[in-house]
């Protein structure tokens, strides 16, 4: 079973004043939770593990937007480096999907997928996701993917949350296993804000008020 780097429930992260943070977010963040450098170091190792398992065939890397885009770009950079410097190399092609979910985190969760899945027929697909909380959205995506008969599907998620509501879904590769706290940065958002922040950080409660929106569409 896959294990990510475990971040304990009592981990409080780092003083944000010891890191570079965009000025426009300084007052909104409580602490730096996972520094950008650590994300990249862990991603480098995930790239190696993935290539060890999947590196014999053409890989279609499927980015789950929008939250997955930073992790996707950095993971693919590391995979390219392995392709450039190793004894073996495989072509990587890319595809993108966007997921809207309705009745989120309920047993009747439904998703709709924006993006073309029929091109995945017969391919080795690597789904690249930012965060998995209950696993329901991912299970729904995988079931739609399987309708298109890919040869193989593996899932890598940068983060998974330890939650007691989780029905037990675990991806094939995990970057970090984190407590059930709301995090932003490195393309993870709160109502579209904070994607433009390198470190994964914890929001202040009052920032949730400040950036509140009536529209809830995105994971
Ligand atoms: N941050 C951003 N998006 C999310 C989170 C989170 O902690 N959990 C599920 N989607
Ligand atoms: Mg996501």
mmCIF file of C-alpha atoms and ligand atoms in Angstrom:
data_model
loop_
_atom_site.group_PDB
_atom_site.id
_atom_site.type_symbol
_atom_site.label_atom_id
_atom_site.label_comp_id
_atom_site.label_asym_id
_atom_site.label_seq_id
_atom_site.Cartn_x
_atom_site.Cartn_y
_atom_site.Cartn_z
ATOM 1 C CA UNK A 1 0.000 0.000 0.000
ATOM 2 C CA UNK A 2 1.196 3.492 -0.840
ATOM 3 C CA UNK A 3 2.409 5.717 1.934
ATOM 4 C CA UNK A 4 2.978 9.402 1.732
ATOM 5 C CA UNK A 5 5.148 11.528 3.950
ATOM 6 C CA UNK A 6 3.125 11.608 7.176
ATOM 7 C CA UNK A 7 2.405 15.008 8.662
ATOM 8 C CA UNK A 8 1.090 14.511 12.195
ATOM 9 C CA UNK A 9 -2.152 16.006 13.530
ATOM 10 C CA UNK A 10 -0.222 18.124 16.027
ATOM 11 C CA UNK A 11 2.148 19.561 13.395
ATOM 12 C CA UNK A 12 1.684 23.311 13.355
ATOM 13 C CA UNK A 13 3.970 24.154 10.435
ATOM 14 C CA UNK A 14 6.397 27.053 10.267
ATOM 15 C CA UNK A 15 6.418 30.745 11.091
ATOM 16 C CA UNK A 16 5.437 32.455 7.829
ATOM 17 C CA UNK A 17 7.761 35.382 8.554
ATOM 18 C CA UNK A 18 10.719 33.082 7.904
ATOM 19 C CA UNK A 19 9.570 32.516 4.297
ATOM 20 C CA UNK A 20 8.798 34.655 1.266
ATOM 21 C CA UNK A 21 5.045 35.169 0.924
ATOM 22 C CA UNK A 22 3.275 37.464 -1.559
ATOM 23 C CA UNK A 23 2.447 40.745 0.196
ATOM 24 C CA UNK A 24 -1.208 40.510 -0.827
ATOM 25 C CA UNK A 25 -1.660 37.325 1.217
ATOM 26 C CA UNK A 26 0.506 38.117 4.242
ATOM 27 C CA UNK A 27 -2.344 38.949 6.582
ATOM 28 C CA UNK A 28 -4.474 35.986 5.426
ATOM 29 C CA UNK A 29 -2.133 33.141 6.326
ATOM 30 C CA UNK A 30 -1.612 31.543 9.719
ATOM 31 C CA UNK A 31 1.472 29.373 9.090
ATOM 32 C CA UNK A 32 3.467 27.778 6.291
ATOM 33 C CA UNK A 33 2.455 24.114 6.413
ATOM 34 C CA UNK A 34 4.502 22.482 3.624
ATOM 35 C CA UNK A 35 7.317 24.629 2.205
ATOM 36 C CA UNK A 36 7.673 24.716 -1.585
ATOM 37 C CA UNK A 37 11.126 23.115 -1.502
ATOM 38 C CA UNK A 38 9.812 20.102 0.395
ATOM 39 C CA UNK A 39 6.965 19.713 -2.111
ATOM 40 C CA UNK A 40 9.515 19.632 -4.935
ATOM 41 C CA UNK A 41 11.793 17.166 -3.148
ATOM 42 C CA UNK A 42 8.943 14.762 -2.471
ATOM 43 C CA UNK A 43 7.698 15.192 -6.074
ATOM 44 C CA UNK A 44 11.129 14.228 -7.394
ATOM 45 C CA UNK A 45 10.902 10.906 -5.567
ATOM 46 C CA UNK A 46 7.308 10.307 -6.713
ATOM 47 C CA UNK A 47 8.508 10.788 -10.298
ATOM 48 C CA UNK A 48 11.131 8.080 -9.759
ATOM 49 C CA UNK A 49 8.628 5.651 -8.212
ATOM 50 C CA UNK A 50 6.132 6.241 -11.024
ATOM 51 C CA UNK A 51 8.742 5.712 -13.736
ATOM 52 C CA UNK A 52 9.862 2.504 -12.068
ATOM 53 C CA UNK A 53 6.306 1.125 -12.315
ATOM 54 C CA UNK A 54 5.044 2.713 -15.529
ATOM 55 C CA UNK A 55 8.222 3.544 -17.407
ATOM 56 C CA UNK A 56 8.037 0.753 -19.973
ATOM 57 C CA UNK A 57 5.174 2.187 -22.008
ATOM 58 C CA UNK A 58 3.938 5.477 -23.361
ATOM 59 C CA UNK A 59 2.234 7.367 -20.485
ATOM 60 C CA UNK A 60 -0.732 9.707 -20.822
ATOM 61 C CA UNK A 61 -0.552 12.100 -17.883
ATOM 62 C CA UNK A 62 -4.036 13.366 -17.058
ATOM 63 C CA UNK A 63 -4.104 16.569 -15.036
ATOM 64 C CA UNK A 64 -7.138 17.225 -12.865
ATOM 65 C CA UNK A 65 -7.670 20.978 -13.074
ATOM 66 C CA UNK A 66 -7.408 23.494 -11.648
ATOM 67 C CA UNK A 67 -5.816 22.435 -8.374
ATOM 68 C CA UNK A 68 -3.522 19.860 -9.937
ATOM 69 C CA UNK A 69 -1.727 22.123 -12.374
ATOM 70 C CA UNK A 70 1.360 23.041 -10.306
ATOM 71 C CA UNK A 71 1.958 19.499 -9.111
ATOM 72 C CA UNK A 72 1.381 18.232 -12.658
ATOM 73 C CA UNK A 73 3.924 20.642 -14.147
ATOM 74 C CA UNK A 74 6.591 19.896 -11.523
ATOM 75 C CA UNK A 75 5.999 16.132 -11.578
ATOM 76 C CA UNK A 76 6.355 16.093 -15.354
ATOM 77 C CA UNK A 77 9.539 18.146 -15.143
ATOM 78 C CA UNK A 78 11.028 15.499 -12.850
ATOM 79 C CA UNK A 79 9.833 12.688 -15.124
ATOM 80 C CA UNK A 80 11.407 14.501 -18.095
ATOM 81 C CA UNK A 81 14.675 14.745 -16.188
ATOM 82 C CA UNK A 82 14.614 10.967 -15.640
ATOM 83 C CA UNK A 83 13.838 10.437 -19.333
ATOM 84 C CA UNK A 84 16.766 12.655 -20.236
ATOM 85 C CA UNK A 85 19.328 11.141 -17.910
ATOM 86 C CA UNK A 86 18.327 7.508 -17.425
ATOM 87 C CA UNK A 87 19.022 4.349 -19.398
ATOM 88 C CA UNK A 88 15.445 4.080 -20.558
ATOM 89 C CA UNK A 89 12.905 6.679 -21.590
ATOM 90 C CA UNK A 90 9.238 6.745 -22.589
ATOM 91 C CA UNK A 91 7.113 9.339 -24.379
ATOM 92 C CA UNK A 92 4.718 11.288 -22.178
ATOM 93 C CA UNK A 93 1.638 12.969 -23.597
ATOM 94 C CA UNK A 94 -0.698 15.179 -21.605
ATOM 95 C CA UNK A 95 -4.424 15.631 -21.203
ATOM 96 C CA UNK A 96 -6.560 17.782 -18.941
ATOM 97 C CA UNK A 97 -9.909 17.374 -17.249
ATOM 98 C CA UNK A 98 -11.938 19.605 -15.052
ATOM 99 C CA UNK A 99 -14.376 18.119 -12.576
ATOM 100 C CA UNK A 100 -17.503 19.707 -11.231
ATOM 101 C CA UNK A 101 -19.079 17.916 -8.366
ATOM 102 C CA UNK A 102 -22.595 18.183 -7.058
ATOM 103 C CA UNK A 103 -23.809 17.100 -3.622
ATOM 104 C CA UNK A 104 -20.151 16.998 -2.690
ATOM 105 C CA UNK A 105 -19.042 14.707 0.159
ATOM 106 C CA UNK A 106 -22.382 12.941 0.290
ATOM 107 C CA UNK A 107 -23.100 9.344 -0.711
ATOM 108 C CA UNK A 108 -25.036 10.641 -3.735
ATOM 109 C CA UNK A 109 -22.158 12.752 -5.031
ATOM 110 C CA UNK A 110 -22.361 13.201 -8.796
ATOM 111 C CA UNK A 111 -19.644 14.602 -10.974
ATOM 112 C CA UNK A 112 -19.532 16.030 -14.422
ATOM 113 C CA UNK A 113 -16.301 15.989 -16.368
ATOM 114 C CA UNK A 114 -15.226 18.695 -18.757
ATOM 115 C CA UNK A 115 -12.620 17.245 -21.097
ATOM 116 C CA UNK A 116 -12.127 14.461 -23.602
ATOM 117 C CA UNK A 117 -11.647 10.954 -22.197
ATOM 118 C CA UNK A 118 -12.112 8.872 -25.342
ATOM 119 C CA UNK A 119 -8.470 9.460 -26.349
ATOM 120 C CA UNK A 120 -7.426 7.312 -23.369
ATOM 121 C CA UNK A 121 -8.585 4.068 -24.956
ATOM 122 C CA UNK A 122 -5.819 1.441 -24.714
ATOM 123 C CA UNK A 123 -3.390 3.839 -22.997
ATOM 124 C CA UNK A 124 -1.450 3.776 -19.728
ATOM 125 C CA UNK A 125 -2.984 6.663 -17.852
ATOM 126 C CA UNK A 126 -1.517 8.512 -14.871
ATOM 127 C CA UNK A 127 -4.153 10.656 -13.166
ATOM 128 C CA UNK A 128 -2.545 13.622 -11.376
ATOM 129 C CA UNK A 129 -4.615 15.161 -8.570
ATOM 130 C CA UNK A 130 -3.888 17.814 -5.951
ATOM 131 C CA UNK A 131 -5.801 16.536 -2.940
ATOM 132 C CA UNK A 132 -8.032 13.645 -1.954
ATOM 133 C CA UNK A 133 -10.356 14.100 0.957
ATOM 134 C CA UNK A 134 -13.062 11.434 0.896
ATOM 135 C CA UNK A 135 -12.041 9.787 -2.357
ATOM 136 C CA UNK A 136 -15.580 9.943 -3.712
ATOM 137 C CA UNK A 137 -14.759 12.362 -6.525
ATOM 138 C CA UNK A 138 -11.771 10.254 -7.563
ATOM 139 C CA UNK A 139 -13.817 7.054 -7.516
ATOM 140 C CA UNK A 140 -16.416 8.710 -9.737
ATOM 141 C CA UNK A 141 -13.706 9.935 -12.141
ATOM 142 C CA UNK A 142 -12.107 6.476 -12.277
ATOM 143 C CA UNK A 143 -15.409 4.860 -13.086
ATOM 144 C CA UNK A 144 -15.911 7.262 -16.032
ATOM 145 C CA UNK A 145 -12.315 6.670 -17.139
ATOM 146 C CA UNK A 146 -12.821 2.908 -17.148
ATOM 147 C CA UNK A 147 -15.756 3.314 -19.561
ATOM 148 C CA UNK A 148 -13.120 4.448 -22.074
ATOM 149 C CA UNK A 149 -11.127 1.243 -21.606
ATOM 150 C CA UNK A 150 -7.622 2.462 -20.860
ATOM 151 C CA UNK A 151 -5.001 -0.276 -20.576
ATOM 152 C CA UNK A 152 -3.896 0.792 -17.120
ATOM 153 C CA UNK A 153 -4.807 3.604 -14.724
ATOM 154 C CA UNK A 154 -2.666 4.799 -11.821
ATOM 155 C CA UNK A 155 -3.455 7.742 -9.587
ATOM 156 C CA UNK A 156 -1.004 10.082 -7.919
ATOM 157 C CA UNK A 157 -2.225 12.659 -5.418
ATOM 158 C CA UNK A 158 0.041 15.263 -3.876
ATOM 159 C CA UNK A 159 -1.996 15.296 -0.659
ATOM 160 C CA UNK A 160 -4.451 13.045 1.074
ATOM 161 C CA UNK A 161 -6.352 14.069 4.163
ATOM 162 C CA UNK A 162 -6.821 11.832 7.141
ATOM 163 C CA UNK A 163 -10.532 12.108 7.734
ATOM 164 C CA UNK A 164 -12.833 9.821 9.619
ATOM 165 C CA UNK A 165 -15.441 10.192 6.886
ATOM 166 C CA UNK A 166 -13.162 8.709 4.304
ATOM 167 C CA UNK A 167 -14.543 5.577 2.654
ATOM 168 C CA UNK A 168 -10.991 4.294 2.430
ATOM 169 C CA UNK A 169 -9.925 5.189 -1.099
ATOM 170 C CA UNK A 170 -6.138 5.404 -1.435
ATOM 171 C CA UNK A 171 -4.340 6.453 -4.609
ATOM 172 C CA UNK A 172 -1.389 4.482 -5.981
ATOM 173 C CA UNK A 173 1.094 7.228 -5.081
ATOM 174 C CA UNK A 174 0.805 9.803 -2.301
ATOM 175 C CA UNK A 175 2.935 12.875 -1.705
ATOM 176 C CA UNK A 176 1.912 13.805 1.832
ATOM 177 C CA UNK A 177 -0.671 12.518 4.265
ATOM 178 C CA UNK A 178 -2.016 15.523 6.160
ATOM 179 C CA UNK A 179 -4.447 16.241 9.013
ATOM 180 C CA UNK A 180 -7.993 17.331 8.168
ATOM 181 C CA UNK A 181 -7.135 21.043 7.980
ATOM 182 C CA UNK A 182 -7.961 23.417 5.153
ATOM 183 C CA UNK A 183 -4.829 24.230 3.170
ATOM 184 C CA UNK A 184 -4.123 26.557 0.256
ATOM 185 C CA UNK A 185 -1.259 27.367 -2.076
ATOM 186 C CA UNK A 186 0.671 25.541 -4.805
ATOM 187 C CA UNK A 187 -2.501 25.762 -6.957
ATOM 188 C CA UNK A 188 -4.874 24.738 -4.153
ATOM 189 C CA UNK A 189 -7.389 27.493 -3.730
ATOM 190 C CA UNK A 190 -9.980 29.046 -1.518
ATOM 191 C CA UNK A 191 -12.628 30.454 -3.864
ATOM 192 C CA UNK A 192 -9.991 30.792 -6.583
ATOM 193 C CA UNK A 193 -7.521 32.720 -4.399
ATOM 194 C CA UNK A 194 -4.134 31.483 -3.149
ATOM 195 C CA UNK A 195 -3.260 29.450 -6.244
ATOM 196 C CA UNK A 196 -0.533 32.064 -6.766
ATOM 197 C CA UNK A 197 1.338 31.087 -3.596
ATOM 198 C CA UNK A 198 4.275 28.649 -3.666
ATOM 199 C CA UNK A 199 4.059 27.114 -0.207
ATOM 200 C CA UNK A 200 1.135 25.101 1.089
ATOM 201 C CA UNK A 201 -0.222 27.170 3.966
ATOM 202 C CA UNK A 202 -2.948 27.264 6.590
ATOM 203 C CA UNK A 203 -5.501 30.032 6.258
ATOM 204 C CA UNK A 204 -6.569 32.314 9.049
ATOM 205 C CA UNK A 205 -10.239 31.926 9.946
ATOM 206 C CA UNK A 206 -10.943 35.536 9.091
ATOM 207 C CA UNK A 207 -9.470 35.068 5.601
ATOM 208 C CA UNK A 208 -12.286 32.601 4.898
ATOM 209 C CA UNK A 209 -14.748 35.429 5.561
ATOM 210 C CA UNK A 210 -12.739 37.858 3.454
ATOM 211 C CA UNK A 211 -12.589 35.617 0.379
ATOM 212 C CA UNK A 212 -16.012 34.096 0.807
ATOM 213 C CA UNK A 213 -18.055 33.577 -2.321
ATOM 214 C CA UNK A 214 -21.582 32.432 -3.063
ATOM 215 C CA UNK A 215 -20.498 30.154 -5.859
ATOM 216 C CA UNK A 216 -19.113 26.721 -4.977
ATOM 217 C CA UNK A 217 -18.110 24.785 -8.022
ATOM 218 C CA UNK A 218 -14.550 23.671 -7.754
ATOM 219 C CA UNK A 219 -12.620 21.130 -5.838
HETATM 220 N N1 LIG B 1 -7.765 23.049 0.244
HETATM 221 C C1 LIG B 1 -8.171 23.305 -1.010
HETATM 222 N N2 LIG B 1 -9.032 22.523 -1.666
HETATM 223 C C2 LIG B 1 -9.507 21.441 -1.025
HETATM 224 C C3 LIG B 1 -9.114 21.115 0.281
HETATM 225 C C4 LIG B 1 -8.206 21.967 0.956
HETATM 226 O O1 LIG B 1 -7.803 21.746 2.125
HETATM 227 N N3 LIG B 1 -9.747 19.955 0.619
HETATM 228 C C5 LIG B 1 -10.507 19.602 -0.458
HETATM 229 N N4 LIG B 1 -10.381 20.484 -1.447
HETATM 230 MG MG1 LIG B 2 -8.476 18.394 -6.993
#
